[in-house]
Coordinates of C-alpha atoms and ligand atoms in Angstrom, one line a residue:
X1 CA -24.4 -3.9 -18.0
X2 CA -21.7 -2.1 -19.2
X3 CA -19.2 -4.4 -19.8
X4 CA -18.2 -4.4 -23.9
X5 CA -17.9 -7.8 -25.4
X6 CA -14.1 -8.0 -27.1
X7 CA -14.3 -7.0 -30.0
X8 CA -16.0 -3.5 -29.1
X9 CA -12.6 -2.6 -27.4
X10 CA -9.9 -1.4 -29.1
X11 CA -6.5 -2.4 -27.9
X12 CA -5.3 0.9 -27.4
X13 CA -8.4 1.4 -25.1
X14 CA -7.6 -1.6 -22.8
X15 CA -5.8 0.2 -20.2
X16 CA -5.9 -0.9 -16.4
X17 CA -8.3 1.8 -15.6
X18 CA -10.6 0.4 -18.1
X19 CA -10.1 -3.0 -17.4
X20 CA -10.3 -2.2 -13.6
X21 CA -13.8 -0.3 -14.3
X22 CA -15.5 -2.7 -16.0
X23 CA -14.8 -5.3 -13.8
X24 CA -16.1 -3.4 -10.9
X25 CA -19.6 -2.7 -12.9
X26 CA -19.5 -6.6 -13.5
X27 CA -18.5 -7.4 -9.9
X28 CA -21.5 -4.9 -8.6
X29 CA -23.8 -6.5 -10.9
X30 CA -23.3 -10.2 -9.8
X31 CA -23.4 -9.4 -6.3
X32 CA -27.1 -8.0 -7.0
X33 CA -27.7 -11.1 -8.9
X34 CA -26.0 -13.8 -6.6
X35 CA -27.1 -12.2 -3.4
X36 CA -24.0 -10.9 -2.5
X37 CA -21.9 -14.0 -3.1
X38 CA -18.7 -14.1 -4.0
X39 CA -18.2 -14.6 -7.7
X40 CA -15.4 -16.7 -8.8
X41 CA -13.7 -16.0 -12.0
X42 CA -14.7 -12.0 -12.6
X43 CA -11.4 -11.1 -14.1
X44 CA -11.8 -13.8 -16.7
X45 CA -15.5 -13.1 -17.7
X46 CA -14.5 -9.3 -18.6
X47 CA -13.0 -10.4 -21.4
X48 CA -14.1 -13.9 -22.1
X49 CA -10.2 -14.6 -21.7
X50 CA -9.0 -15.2 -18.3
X51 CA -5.4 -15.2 -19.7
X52 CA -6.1 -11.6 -21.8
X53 CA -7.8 -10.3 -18.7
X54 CA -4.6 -10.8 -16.7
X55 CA -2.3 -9.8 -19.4
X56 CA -4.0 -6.3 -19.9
X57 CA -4.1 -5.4 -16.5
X58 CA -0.4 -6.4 -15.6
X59 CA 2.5 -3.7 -15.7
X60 CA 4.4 -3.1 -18.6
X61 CA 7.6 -3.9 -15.8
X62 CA 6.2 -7.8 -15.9
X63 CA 6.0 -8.6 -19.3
X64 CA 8.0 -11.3 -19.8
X65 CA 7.7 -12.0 -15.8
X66 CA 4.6 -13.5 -15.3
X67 CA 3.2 -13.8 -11.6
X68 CA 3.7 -17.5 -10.2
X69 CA 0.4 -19.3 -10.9
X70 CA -0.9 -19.6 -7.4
X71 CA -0.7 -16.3 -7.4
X72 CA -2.5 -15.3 -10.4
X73 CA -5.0 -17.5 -9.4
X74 CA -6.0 -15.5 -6.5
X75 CA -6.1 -12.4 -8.1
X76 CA -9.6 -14.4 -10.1
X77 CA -12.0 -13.5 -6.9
X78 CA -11.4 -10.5 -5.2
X79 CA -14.1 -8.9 -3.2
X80 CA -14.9 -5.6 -4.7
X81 CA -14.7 -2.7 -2.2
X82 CA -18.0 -1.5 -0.6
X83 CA -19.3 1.3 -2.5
X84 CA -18.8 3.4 0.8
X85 CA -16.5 4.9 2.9
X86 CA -14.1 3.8 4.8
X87 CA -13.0 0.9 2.9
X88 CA -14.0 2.6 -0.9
X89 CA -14.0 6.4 -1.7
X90 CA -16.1 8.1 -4.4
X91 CA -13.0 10.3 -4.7
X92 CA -11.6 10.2 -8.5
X93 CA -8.7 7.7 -8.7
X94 CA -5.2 8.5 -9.8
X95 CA -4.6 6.6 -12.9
X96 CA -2.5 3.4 -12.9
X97 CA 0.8 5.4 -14.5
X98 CA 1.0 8.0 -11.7
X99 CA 0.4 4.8 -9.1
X100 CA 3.1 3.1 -10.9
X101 CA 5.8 6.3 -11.4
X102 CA 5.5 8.7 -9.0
X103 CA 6.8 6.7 -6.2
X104 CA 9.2 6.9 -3.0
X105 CA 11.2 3.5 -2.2
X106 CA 14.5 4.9 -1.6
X107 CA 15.9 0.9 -1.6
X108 CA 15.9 2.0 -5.6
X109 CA 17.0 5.6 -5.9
X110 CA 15.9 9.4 -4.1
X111 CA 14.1 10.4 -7.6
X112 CA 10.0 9.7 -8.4
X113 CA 10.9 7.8 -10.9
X114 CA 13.8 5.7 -10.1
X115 CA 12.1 2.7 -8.6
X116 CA 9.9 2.5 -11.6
X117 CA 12.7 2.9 -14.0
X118 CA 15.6 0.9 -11.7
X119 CA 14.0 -1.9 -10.2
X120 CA 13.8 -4.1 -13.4
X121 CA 16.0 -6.7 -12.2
X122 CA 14.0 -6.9 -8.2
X123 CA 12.6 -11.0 -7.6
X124 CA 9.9 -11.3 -5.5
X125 CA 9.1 -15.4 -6.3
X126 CA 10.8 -17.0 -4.2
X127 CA 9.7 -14.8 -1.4
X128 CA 9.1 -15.3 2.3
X129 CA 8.7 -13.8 5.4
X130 CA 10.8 -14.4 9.0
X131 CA 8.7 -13.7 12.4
X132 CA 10.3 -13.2 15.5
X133 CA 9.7 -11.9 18.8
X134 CA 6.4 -11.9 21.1
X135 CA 4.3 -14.7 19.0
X136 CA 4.2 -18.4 20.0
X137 CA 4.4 -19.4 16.3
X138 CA 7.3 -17.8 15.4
X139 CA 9.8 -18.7 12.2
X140 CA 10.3 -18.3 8.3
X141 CA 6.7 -18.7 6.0
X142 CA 6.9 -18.5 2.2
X143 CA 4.5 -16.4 0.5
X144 CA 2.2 -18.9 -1.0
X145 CA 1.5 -20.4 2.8
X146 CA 0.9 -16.6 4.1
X147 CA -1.7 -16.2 1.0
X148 CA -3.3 -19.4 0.9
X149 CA -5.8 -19.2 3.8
X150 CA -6.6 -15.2 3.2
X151 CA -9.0 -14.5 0.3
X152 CA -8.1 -11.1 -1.4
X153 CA -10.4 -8.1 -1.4
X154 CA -10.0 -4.7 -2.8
X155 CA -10.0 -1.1 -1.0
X156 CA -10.0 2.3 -2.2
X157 CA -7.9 4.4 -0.1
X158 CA -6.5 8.0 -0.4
X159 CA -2.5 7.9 0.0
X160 CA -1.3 10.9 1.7
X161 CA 2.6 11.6 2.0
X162 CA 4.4 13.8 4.4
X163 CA 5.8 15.7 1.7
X164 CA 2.3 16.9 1.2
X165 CA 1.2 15.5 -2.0
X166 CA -1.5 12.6 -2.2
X167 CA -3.3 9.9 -4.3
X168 CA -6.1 7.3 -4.4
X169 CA -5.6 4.3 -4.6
X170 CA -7.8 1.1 -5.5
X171 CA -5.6 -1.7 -3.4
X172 CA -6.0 -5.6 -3.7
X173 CA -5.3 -7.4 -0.1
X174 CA -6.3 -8.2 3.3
X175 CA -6.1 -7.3 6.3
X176 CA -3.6 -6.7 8.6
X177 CA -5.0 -8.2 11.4
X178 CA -6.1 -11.2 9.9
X179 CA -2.6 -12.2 9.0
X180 CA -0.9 -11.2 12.2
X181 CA -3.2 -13.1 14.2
X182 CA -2.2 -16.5 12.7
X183 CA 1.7 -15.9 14.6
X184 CA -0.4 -16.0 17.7
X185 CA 1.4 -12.3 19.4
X186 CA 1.6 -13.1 23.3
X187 CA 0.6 -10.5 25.6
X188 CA 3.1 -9.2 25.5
X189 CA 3.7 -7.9 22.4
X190 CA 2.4 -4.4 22.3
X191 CA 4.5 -3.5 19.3
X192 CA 5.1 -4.9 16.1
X193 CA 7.7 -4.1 13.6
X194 CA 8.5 -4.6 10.1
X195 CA 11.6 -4.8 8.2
X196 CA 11.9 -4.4 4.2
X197 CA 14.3 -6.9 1.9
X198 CA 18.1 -5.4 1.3
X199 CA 19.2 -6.7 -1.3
X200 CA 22.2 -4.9 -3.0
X201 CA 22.2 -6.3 -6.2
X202 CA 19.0 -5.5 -7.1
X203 CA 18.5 -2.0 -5.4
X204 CA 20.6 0.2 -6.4
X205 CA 19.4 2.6 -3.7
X206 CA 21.1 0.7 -0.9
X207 CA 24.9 1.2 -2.4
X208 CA 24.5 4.4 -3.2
X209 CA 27.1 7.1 -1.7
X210 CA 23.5 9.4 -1.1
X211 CA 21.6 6.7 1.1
X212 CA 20.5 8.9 4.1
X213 CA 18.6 5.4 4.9
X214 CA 20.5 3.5 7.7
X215 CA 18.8 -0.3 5.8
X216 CA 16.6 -1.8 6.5
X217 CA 13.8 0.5 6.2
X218 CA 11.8 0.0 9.2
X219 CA 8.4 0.8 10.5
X220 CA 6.0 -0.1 13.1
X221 CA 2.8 0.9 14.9
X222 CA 1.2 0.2 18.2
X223 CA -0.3 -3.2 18.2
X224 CA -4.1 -1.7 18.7
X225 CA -3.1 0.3 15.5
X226 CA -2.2 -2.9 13.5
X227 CA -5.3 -4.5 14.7
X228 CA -8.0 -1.8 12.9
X229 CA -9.7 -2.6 10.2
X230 CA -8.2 -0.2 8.1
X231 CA -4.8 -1.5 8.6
X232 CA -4.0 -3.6 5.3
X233 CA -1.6 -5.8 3.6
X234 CA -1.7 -4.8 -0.2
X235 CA -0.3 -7.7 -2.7
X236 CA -2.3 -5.6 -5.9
X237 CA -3.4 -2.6 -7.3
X238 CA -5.5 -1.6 -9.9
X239 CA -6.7 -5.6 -10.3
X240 CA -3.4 -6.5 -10.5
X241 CA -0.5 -8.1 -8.9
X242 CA 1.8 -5.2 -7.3
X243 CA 4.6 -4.1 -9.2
X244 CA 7.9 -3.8 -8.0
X245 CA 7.9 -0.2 -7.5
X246 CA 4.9 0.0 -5.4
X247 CA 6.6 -2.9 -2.6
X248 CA 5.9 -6.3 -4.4
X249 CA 5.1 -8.7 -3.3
X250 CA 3.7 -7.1 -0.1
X251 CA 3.7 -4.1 1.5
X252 CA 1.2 -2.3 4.2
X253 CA -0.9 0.4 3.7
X254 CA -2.1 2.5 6.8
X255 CA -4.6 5.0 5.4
X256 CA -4.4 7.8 8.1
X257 CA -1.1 7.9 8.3
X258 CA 1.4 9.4 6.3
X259 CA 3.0 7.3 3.5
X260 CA 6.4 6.3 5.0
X261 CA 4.6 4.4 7.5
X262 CA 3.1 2.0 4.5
X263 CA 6.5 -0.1 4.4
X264 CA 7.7 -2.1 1.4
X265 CA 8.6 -5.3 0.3
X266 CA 8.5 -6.9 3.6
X267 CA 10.7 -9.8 4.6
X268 CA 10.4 -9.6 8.8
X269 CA 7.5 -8.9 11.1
X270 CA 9.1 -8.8 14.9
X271 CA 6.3 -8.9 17.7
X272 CA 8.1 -6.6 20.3
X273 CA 7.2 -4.8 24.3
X274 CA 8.4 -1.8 23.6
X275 CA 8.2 1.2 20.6
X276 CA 10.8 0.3 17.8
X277 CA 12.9 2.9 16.7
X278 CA 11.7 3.3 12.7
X279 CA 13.9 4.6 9.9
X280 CA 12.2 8.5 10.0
X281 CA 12.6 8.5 13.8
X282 CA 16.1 7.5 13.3
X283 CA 16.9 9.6 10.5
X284 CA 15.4 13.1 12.0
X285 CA 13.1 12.7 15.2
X286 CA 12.4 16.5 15.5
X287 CA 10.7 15.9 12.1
X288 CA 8.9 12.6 11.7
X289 CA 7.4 10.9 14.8
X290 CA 6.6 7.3 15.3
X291 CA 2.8 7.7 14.9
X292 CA 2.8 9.5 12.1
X293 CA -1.0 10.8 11.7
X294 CA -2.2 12.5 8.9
X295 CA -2.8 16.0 11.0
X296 CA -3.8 19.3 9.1
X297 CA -3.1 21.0 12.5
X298 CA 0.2 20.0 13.1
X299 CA 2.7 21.5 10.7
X300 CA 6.2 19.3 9.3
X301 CA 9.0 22.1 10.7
X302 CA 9.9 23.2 7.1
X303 CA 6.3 23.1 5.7
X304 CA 2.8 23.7 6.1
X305 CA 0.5 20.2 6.4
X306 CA -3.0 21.6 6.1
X307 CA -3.3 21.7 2.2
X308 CA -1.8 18.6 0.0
X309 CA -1.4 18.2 -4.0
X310 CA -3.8 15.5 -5.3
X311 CA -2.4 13.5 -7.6
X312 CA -2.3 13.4 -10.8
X313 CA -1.0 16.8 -12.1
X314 CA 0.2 18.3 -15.3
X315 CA 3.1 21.2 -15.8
X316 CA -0.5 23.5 -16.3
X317 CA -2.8 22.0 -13.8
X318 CA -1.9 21.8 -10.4
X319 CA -5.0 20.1 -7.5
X320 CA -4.8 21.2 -4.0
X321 CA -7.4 20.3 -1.8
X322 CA -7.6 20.4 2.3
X323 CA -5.5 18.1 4.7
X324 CA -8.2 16.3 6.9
X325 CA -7.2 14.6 10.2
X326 CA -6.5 11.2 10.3
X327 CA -7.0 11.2 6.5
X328 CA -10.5 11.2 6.8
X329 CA -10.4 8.2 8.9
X330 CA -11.1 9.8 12.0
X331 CA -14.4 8.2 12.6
X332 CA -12.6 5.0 12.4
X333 CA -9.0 6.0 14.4
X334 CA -9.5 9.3 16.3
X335 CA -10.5 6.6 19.9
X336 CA -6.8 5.3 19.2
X337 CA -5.2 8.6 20.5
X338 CA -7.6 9.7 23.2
X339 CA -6.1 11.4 25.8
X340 CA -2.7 12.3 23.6
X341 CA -1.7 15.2 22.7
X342 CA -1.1 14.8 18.9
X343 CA 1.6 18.0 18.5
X344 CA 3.7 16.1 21.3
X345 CA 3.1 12.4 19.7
X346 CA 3.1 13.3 16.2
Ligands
MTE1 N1 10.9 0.1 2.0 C1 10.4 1.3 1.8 N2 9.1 1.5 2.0 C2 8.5 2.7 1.8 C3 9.3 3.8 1.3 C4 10.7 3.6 1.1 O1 11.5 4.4 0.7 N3 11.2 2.3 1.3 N4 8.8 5.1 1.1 C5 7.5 5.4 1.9 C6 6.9 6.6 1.4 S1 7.7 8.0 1.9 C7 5.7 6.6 0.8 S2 4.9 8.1 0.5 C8 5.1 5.4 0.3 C9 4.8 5.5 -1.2 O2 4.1 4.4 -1.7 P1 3.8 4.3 -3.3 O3 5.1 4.5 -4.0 O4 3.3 3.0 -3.5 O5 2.9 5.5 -3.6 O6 5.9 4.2 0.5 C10 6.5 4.2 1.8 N5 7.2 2.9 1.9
MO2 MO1 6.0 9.7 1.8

């Protein structure tokens, strides 16, 4: 085992990463032991203090903010991720700061870092979620009713974005499918869209004179697409709950696609017949498409897609590694877009 008792740790050396990796040698260990079972309470037998254990893995944004209780109760048995691919990579993870300040929600500001530094004031409890459209149970669901039913597992997934620079990611959620399936879609939704929250006192972004966004961000995908395994509805990261910059208190994350497509802070899922028109479409078509795949082969019109910068970097060190299609995640996607032609449907 290699989990330290307390008082081998130093304070200054319980960091979310550590936290996070000594959990996941616990959590692999127990499932050996138990047969695979799940194992309630992992979080809390890390440090012997279930309160400690949720304290040292929780932003610096949320002190003084704890999550509701509910919530934080969930986040005590989390099914670990696999230890292979596609739902865990071996690849080195970015570390919890570049997760946390390196990020793009324009609702807070253009800038990497305004949505860490600006969104200090964002709610996410009371928070629900309005479905319309296509579904036979339709209407407005508060976050703990969405959550209670769905038991929370982690995944490991690289993050690329169309401006060519990626990360990895250890996620806490569930699937998509499995929470879209409870609105019942009729057959005739063959679309679904999603909308993120505007609210104007708390996002700075959304008054400002140099929003090229016409709110709310939207985003969508195919209903097949939303349906794959990989397609995931992150409430975590890291262990922990997700902070406000990275689209608390849910957000989705579509692994072979490029980032913009992983929307924020949802408030509305719509069930539709036809393709929505999504913020990038609408804000320059001739250079972001509604599907969105990761594609080494298929440049952006002002810059190359075949390389990206891994994440993180320093002023002196600077990692570029090879675009792959889909991600990676071909094995798991590529059937999706048989038959297209990936530079017309990009
Ligand atoms: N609502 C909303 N969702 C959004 C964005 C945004 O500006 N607003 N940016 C997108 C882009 S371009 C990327 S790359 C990812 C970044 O996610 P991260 O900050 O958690 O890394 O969020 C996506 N989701
Ligand atoms: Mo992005």
């Amino acid at each position: 085992m290699l989990i330290k008792k307390p008082d081998d740790i130093k304070p200054s050396e319980i960091t979310p990463e550590s936290v996070y990796r000594n959990r996941r040698e616990f959590m692999k260990d127990s499932s050996k032991l138990m047969l695979g079972a799940a194992v309630a309470g992992m979080s809390g037998m890390v440090n012997g203090q279930e309160g400690d254990a949720l304290k040292a893995r929780a932003p610096a944004s949320l002190e003084g903010s704890s999550p509701p209780s509910w919530l934080a109760k969930k986040f005590t048995d989390i099914k670990p991720a696999p230890d292979s691919e596609p739902f865990f990579t071996g690849e080195t993870l970015t570390p919890y700061r570049d997760i946390t300040n390196y990020n793009n929600f324009y609702e807070f500001g253009m800038d990497k870092d305004h949505p860490s530094r600006r969104s200090d004031k964002f709610q996410t409890d009371p928070w629900s979620i309005v479905v319309t459209g296509e579904a036979n149970k339709a209407g407005r669901y508060n976050l703990e009713d969405i959550l209670k039913p769905l038991d929370l597992e982690e995944r490991v997934y690289r993050l690329r974005c169309v401006e060519a620079w990626s990360m990895v990611v250890p996620w806490i959620g569930f699937p998509l499918a499995d929470l879209l399936q409870r609105f019942e879609p009729s057959s005739k939704a063959k679309y679904v869209e999603f909308e993120t929250l505007v609210d104007p006192e708390t996002m700075p972004g959304v008054t400002s004179r140099f929003a090229i966004v016409d709110w709310p961000y939207r985003e969508g995908l195919r209903m097949d697409e939303a349906m794959n395994p990989l397609a995931f509805i992150a409430v975590g990261l890291y262990g922990s709950i997700l902070p406000a910059q990275n689209g608390a208190p849910l957000r989705l994350v579509v692994p072979w696609k490029y980032g913009f497509k992983s929307i924020k802070s949802i408030v509305r899922i719509n069930f539709r017949e036809t393709q929505p028109l999504t913020s990038w479409v609408d804000l320059q078509a001739s250079e972001y498409g509604f599907y969105a795949n990761v594609n080494p082969n298929v440049h952006h019109p002002r810059w190359r897609q075949d390389k990206e910068r891994r994440l993180p970097q320093t002023l002196f060190s600077r990692k570029y590694i090879d675009t792959r299609l889909f991600n990676g995640y071909a094995d798991q996607v590529a059937h999706l877009y048989e038959g297209m032609n990936l530079s017309v449907y990009y």
